[in-house]
Amino acid sequence: MAGSAAVTTAAGAALLSSCGNRSSADKPLSFWNFYSPAPQEDPNLVAQSDWFATAIDRWNSANTRQVAPVYMTGDQMNQRMPVAFASGDGPDIFLISPGDYLRYANGGVLQDLTPYMEQEAIDDYFPQALATRRSGDGIYGLPMEQEPLALFYDPELLEAVGIAEGDLPSDWEQLLELATELSAGSQTGLGHV
């Protein structure tokens, strides 16, 4: 975390840095997140909130430029963040779901984190996870969690269109093509649970 901004595959939050606020160097960096400090009772959520609070405290005790967490629910962030960036008062650091990454990347509010990262830290990420947050050589977000992804399919439906188990898609482009082929009427070729 440096300057006016700080240093997110299939599912999970993304840690991003913006260039929208450009707060002065003596003001704390605002960190909008849906983890901490959160009023929680569930032990798992308390543990997540405590982890973030500890990380922020550790940063603040070792650095002059402080981080000020701002807790809000994911729904609140989805409503407030676009307005905050449009008014020039977006957060310095924020968490979002991976599905929202392109909204902020295409909106031009993200800052390249590469100059603030050591190569060892970059190499610590799975290349496939980090690739979804890169543009050229720039890194504009950091994957924070990774979860297994499972894909279920209906063998009878695939057989009906001439797809055998040995012909299943091997990449996203093939999967999307097959999903388009299978989508008709009230049937969708690809959905999520």
mmCIF file of N, CA and C in Angstrom, residues 4-72:
data_model
loop_
_atom_site.group_PDB
_atom_site.id
_atom_site.type_symbol
_atom_site.label_atom_id
_atom_site.label_comp_id
_atom_site.label_asym_id
_atom_site.label_seq_id
_atom_site.Cartn_x
_atom_site.Cartn_y
_atom_site.Cartn_z
ATOM 1 N N SER A 4 -1.231 7.242 -3.061
ATOM 2 C CA SER A 4 -2.649 7.519 -2.806
ATOM 3 C C SER A 4 -3.500 6.278 -2.950
ATOM 4 N N ALA A 5 -2.868 5.147 -3.236
ATOM 5 C CA ALA A 5 -3.643 3.921 -3.363
ATOM 6 C C ALA A 5 -2.815 2.755 -2.863
ATOM 7 N N ALA A 6 -3.464 1.659 -2.620
ATOM 8 C CA ALA A 6 -2.790 0.495 -2.080
ATOM 9 C C ALA A 6 -2.694 -0.626 -3.077
ATOM 10 N N VAL A 7 -1.819 -1.406 -2.397
ATOM 11 C CA VAL A 7 -1.692 -2.580 -3.132
ATOM 12 C C VAL A 7 -2.934 -3.447 -2.758
ATOM 13 N N THR A 8 -7.783 -10.112 -6.459
ATOM 14 C CA THR A 8 -8.862 -10.577 -6.221
ATOM 15 C C THR A 8 -9.171 -11.596 -7.059
ATOM 16 N N THR A 9 -10.880 -17.496 -9.083
ATOM 17 C CA THR A 9 -10.902 -17.082 -9.186
ATOM 18 C C THR A 9 -12.341 -17.125 -9.502
ATOM 19 N N ALA A 10 -12.546 -18.143 -9.554
ATOM 20 C CA ALA A 10 -13.909 -18.334 -10.041
ATOM 21 C C ALA A 10 -14.915 -17.750 -9.073
ATOM 22 N N ALA A 11 -14.668 -17.850 -7.807
ATOM 23 C CA ALA A 11 -15.557 -17.270 -6.809
ATOM 24 C C ALA A 11 -14.711 -16.702 -5.694
ATOM 25 N N GLY A 12 -15.191 -15.697 -5.054
ATOM 26 C CA GLY A 12 -14.466 -15.084 -3.967
ATOM 27 C C GLY A 12 -14.334 -13.598 -4.161
ATOM 28 N N ALA A 13 -13.848 -12.939 -3.175
ATOM 29 C CA ALA A 13 -13.716 -11.491 -3.225
ATOM 30 C C ALA A 13 -12.433 -11.092 -3.924
ATOM 31 N N ALA A 14 -12.399 -9.877 -4.396
ATOM 32 C CA ALA A 14 -11.214 -9.324 -5.022
ATOM 33 C C ALA A 14 -10.788 -8.093 -4.253
ATOM 34 N N LEU A 15 -9.503 -7.973 -3.984
ATOM 35 C CA LEU A 15 -8.957 -6.798 -3.344
ATOM 36 C C LEU A 15 -8.472 -5.884 -4.441
ATOM 37 N N LEU A 16 -8.998 -4.679 -4.495
ATOM 38 C CA LEU A 16 -8.651 -3.753 -5.553
ATOM 39 C C LEU A 16 -8.193 -2.426 -4.993
ATOM 40 N N SER A 17 -7.450 -1.711 -5.809
ATOM 41 C CA SER A 17 -6.993 -0.393 -5.456
ATOM 42 C C SER A 17 -7.526 0.577 -6.490
ATOM 43 N N SER A 18 -7.993 1.705 -6.034
ATOM 44 C CA SER A 18 -8.546 2.669 -6.972
ATOM 45 C C SER A 18 -7.656 3.883 -7.077
ATOM 46 N N CYS A 19 -7.894 4.643 -8.116
ATOM 47 C CA CYS A 19 -7.236 5.931 -8.240
ATOM 48 C C CYS A 19 -8.289 7.023 -8.189
ATOM 49 N N GLY A 20 -9.500 6.682 -7.716
ATOM 50 C CA GLY A 20 -10.606 7.612 -7.725
ATOM 51 C C GLY A 20 -10.559 8.664 -6.641
ATOM 52 N N ASN A 21 -10.120 8.327 -5.436
ATOM 53 C CA ASN A 21 -10.177 9.256 -4.326
ATOM 54 C C ASN A 21 -9.020 10.235 -4.330
ATOM 55 N N ARG A 22 -7.831 9.745 -4.567
ATOM 56 C CA ARG A 22 -6.628 10.561 -4.565
ATOM 57 C C ARG A 22 -6.552 11.444 -3.322
ATOM 58 N N SER A 23 -6.824 10.842 -2.185
ATOM 59 C CA SER A 23 -6.784 11.588 -0.930
ATOM 60 C C SER A 23 -5.359 12.013 -0.633
ATOM 61 N N SER A 24 -5.208 13.060 0.152
ATOM 62 C CA SER A 24 -3.881 13.566 0.476
ATOM 63 C C SER A 24 -3.112 12.526 1.279
ATOM 64 N N ALA A 25 -1.790 12.641 1.256
ATOM 65 C CA ALA A 25 -0.916 11.637 1.860
ATOM 66 C C ALA A 25 -1.067 11.543 3.368
ATOM 67 N N ASP A 26 -1.638 12.554 4.017
ATOM 68 C CA ASP A 26 -1.784 12.486 5.467
ATOM 69 C C ASP A 26 -3.129 11.903 5.896
ATOM 70 N N LYS A 27 -4.045 11.715 4.959
ATOM 71 C CA LYS A 27 -5.347 11.124 5.293
ATOM 72 C C LYS A 27 -5.256 9.607 5.207
ATOM 73 N N PRO A 28 -5.985 8.898 6.069
ATOM 74 C CA PRO A 28 -5.991 7.434 5.972
ATOM 75 C C PRO A 28 -6.572 6.962 4.636
ATOM 76 N N LEU A 29 -6.082 5.825 4.190
ATOM 77 C CA LEU A 29 -6.639 5.182 3.002
ATOM 78 C C LEU A 29 -7.968 4.550 3.393
ATOM 79 N N SER A 30 -9.022 4.851 2.678
ATOM 80 C CA SER A 30 -10.324 4.241 2.979
ATOM 81 C C SER A 30 -10.378 2.849 2.367
ATOM 82 N N PHE A 31 -10.807 1.892 3.159
ATOM 83 C CA PHE A 31 -10.877 0.490 2.731
ATOM 84 C C PHE A 31 -12.308 0.003 2.906
ATOM 85 N N TRP A 32 -13.075 0.030 1.809
ATOM 86 C CA TRP A 32 -14.460 -0.427 1.827
ATOM 87 C C TRP A 32 -14.458 -1.942 1.719
ATOM 88 N N ASN A 33 -15.138 -2.595 2.644
ATOM 89 C CA ASN A 33 -15.158 -4.057 2.624
ATOM 90 C C ASN A 33 -16.413 -4.578 3.311
ATOM 91 N N PHE A 34 -16.692 -5.849 3.104
ATOM 92 C CA PHE A 34 -17.874 -6.478 3.699
ATOM 93 C C PHE A 34 -17.471 -7.518 4.741
ATOM 94 N N TYR A 35 -16.317 -7.287 5.396
ATOM 95 C CA TYR A 35 -15.840 -8.198 6.430
ATOM 96 C C TYR A 35 -15.663 -7.539 7.795
ATOM 97 N N SER A 36 -15.050 -6.360 7.847
ATOM 98 C CA SER A 36 -14.647 -5.827 9.141
ATOM 99 C C SER A 36 -14.618 -4.309 9.145
ATOM 100 N N PRO A 37 -14.889 -3.665 10.254
ATOM 101 C CA PRO A 37 -15.381 -4.230 11.505
ATOM 102 C C PRO A 37 -16.876 -4.494 11.411
ATOM 103 N N ALA A 38 -17.250 -5.738 11.487
ATOM 104 C CA ALA A 38 -18.638 -6.132 11.278
ATOM 105 C C ALA A 38 -19.273 -6.624 12.560
ATOM 106 N N PRO A 39 -20.507 -6.235 12.782
ATOM 107 C CA PRO A 39 -21.231 -6.780 13.933
ATOM 108 C C PRO A 39 -21.689 -8.202 13.606
ATOM 109 N N GLN A 40 -20.990 -9.181 14.103
ATOM 110 C CA GLN A 40 -21.259 -10.574 13.760
ATOM 111 C C GLN A 40 -21.488 -11.394 15.011
ATOM 112 N N GLU A 41 -22.201 -12.489 14.855
ATOM 113 C CA GLU A 41 -22.340 -13.462 15.934
ATOM 114 C C GLU A 41 -21.865 -14.839 15.492
ATOM 115 N N ASP A 42 -21.968 -15.131 14.216
ATOM 116 C CA ASP A 42 -21.509 -16.406 13.684
ATOM 117 C C ASP A 42 -19.994 -16.502 13.886
ATOM 118 N N PRO A 43 -19.495 -17.570 14.517
ATOM 119 C CA PRO A 43 -18.059 -17.685 14.803
ATOM 120 C C PRO A 43 -17.175 -17.593 13.556
ATOM 121 N N ASN A 44 -17.627 -18.134 12.439
ATOM 122 C CA ASN A 44 -16.831 -18.056 11.217
ATOM 123 C C ASN A 44 -16.728 -16.614 10.721
ATOM 124 N N LEU A 45 -17.829 -15.882 10.789
ATOM 125 C CA LEU A 45 -17.813 -14.487 10.355
ATOM 126 C C LEU A 45 -17.016 -13.615 11.313
ATOM 127 N N VAL A 46 -17.099 -13.927 12.602
ATOM 128 C CA VAL A 46 -16.292 -13.199 13.589
ATOM 129 C C VAL A 46 -14.815 -13.419 13.296
ATOM 130 N N ALA A 47 -14.440 -14.661 12.977
ATOM 131 C CA ALA A 47 -13.039 -14.970 12.672
ATOM 132 C C ALA A 47 -12.575 -14.210 11.436
ATOM 133 N N GLN A 48 -13.413 -14.132 10.396
ATOM 134 C CA GLN A 48 -13.039 -13.364 9.205
ATOM 135 C C GLN A 48 -12.865 -11.889 9.544
ATOM 136 N N SER A 49 -13.814 -11.343 10.285
ATOM 137 C CA SER A 49 -13.743 -9.945 10.676
ATOM 138 C C SER A 49 -12.485 -9.678 11.494
ATOM 139 N N ASP A 50 -12.176 -10.575 12.432
ATOM 140 C CA ASP A 50 -10.987 -10.421 13.266
ATOM 141 C C ASP A 50 -9.708 -10.493 12.436
ATOM 142 N N TRP A 51 -9.686 -11.373 11.422
ATOM 143 C CA TRP A 51 -8.500 -11.485 10.575
ATOM 144 C C TRP A 51 -8.232 -10.153 9.875
ATOM 145 N N PHE A 52 -9.271 -9.553 9.314
ATOM 146 C CA PHE A 52 -9.107 -8.264 8.645
ATOM 147 C C PHE A 52 -8.678 -7.182 9.634
ATOM 148 N N ALA A 53 -9.312 -7.151 10.797
ATOM 149 C CA ALA A 53 -8.958 -6.143 11.805
ATOM 150 C C ALA A 53 -7.498 -6.285 12.221
ATOM 151 N N THR A 54 -7.034 -7.514 12.406
ATOM 152 C CA THR A 54 -5.642 -7.757 12.783
ATOM 153 C C THR A 54 -4.693 -7.317 11.674
ATOM 154 N N ALA A 55 -5.025 -7.642 10.426
ATOM 155 C CA ALA A 55 -4.177 -7.245 9.297
ATOM 156 C C ALA A 55 -4.092 -5.723 9.191
ATOM 157 N N ILE A 56 -5.220 -5.050 9.364
ATOM 158 C CA ILE A 56 -5.236 -3.585 9.299
ATOM 159 C C ILE A 56 -4.435 -2.999 10.459
ATOM 160 N N ASP A 57 -4.617 -3.539 11.663
ATOM 161 C CA ASP A 57 -3.854 -3.063 12.826
ATOM 162 C C ASP A 57 -2.356 -3.255 12.615
ATOM 163 N N ARG A 58 -1.978 -4.407 12.052
ATOM 164 C CA ARG A 58 -0.566 -4.691 11.786
ATOM 165 C C ARG A 58 0.000 -3.672 10.792
ATOM 166 N N TRP A 59 -0.758 -3.379 9.747
ATOM 167 C CA TRP A 59 -0.336 -2.377 8.767
ATOM 168 C C TRP A 59 -0.203 -1.007 9.436
ATOM 169 N N ASN A 60 -1.242 -0.620 10.170
ATOM 170 C CA ASN A 60 -1.248 0.711 10.775
ATOM 171 C C ASN A 60 -0.124 0.896 11.790
ATOM 172 N N SER A 61 0.265 -0.164 12.498
ATOM 173 C CA SER A 61 1.339 -0.037 13.483
ATOM 174 C C SER A 61 2.717 0.057 12.821
ATOM 175 N N ALA A 62 2.831 -0.382 11.574
ATOM 176 C CA ALA A 62 4.126 -0.391 10.890
ATOM 177 C C ALA A 62 4.277 0.710 9.840
ATOM 178 N N ASN A 63 3.211 1.478 9.567
ATOM 179 C CA ASN A 63 3.262 2.456 8.484
ATOM 180 C C ASN A 63 2.663 3.791 8.910
ATOM 181 N N THR A 64 3.217 4.837 8.348
ATOM 182 C CA THR A 64 2.707 6.175 8.630
ATOM 183 C C THR A 64 1.335 6.371 8.000
ATOM 184 N N ARG A 65 1.203 5.939 6.763
ATOM 185 C CA ARG A 65 -0.089 6.063 6.070
ATOM 186 C C ARG A 65 -1.019 4.987 6.601
ATOM 187 N N GLN A 66 -2.062 5.376 7.248
ATOM 188 C CA GLN A 66 -2.991 4.470 7.907
ATOM 189 C C GLN A 66 -4.084 3.968 6.958
ATOM 190 N N VAL A 67 -4.703 2.879 7.317
ATOM 191 C CA VAL A 67 -5.844 2.318 6.592
ATOM 192 C C VAL A 67 -7.049 2.395 7.526
ATOM 193 N N ALA A 68 -8.143 2.969 7.020
ATOM 194 C CA ALA A 68 -9.375 3.094 7.802
ATOM 195 C C ALA A 68 -10.444 2.204 7.172
ATOM 196 N N PRO A 69 -10.799 1.091 7.832
ATOM 197 C CA PRO A 69 -11.816 0.206 7.262
ATOM 198 C C PRO A 69 -13.209 0.824 7.345
ATOM 199 N N VAL A 70 -13.979 0.603 6.297
ATOM 200 C CA VAL A 70 -15.375 1.031 6.256
ATOM 201 C C VAL A 70 -16.194 -0.200 5.914
ATOM 202 N N TYR A 71 -16.961 -0.681 6.898
ATOM 203 C CA TYR A 71 -17.771 -1.877 6.689
ATOM 204 C C TYR A 71 -19.116 -1.504 6.078
ATOM 205 N N MET A 72 -19.532 -2.297 5.113
ATOM 206 C CA MET A 72 -20.895 -2.237 4.594
ATOM 207 C C MET A 72 -21.187 -3.583 3.966
#
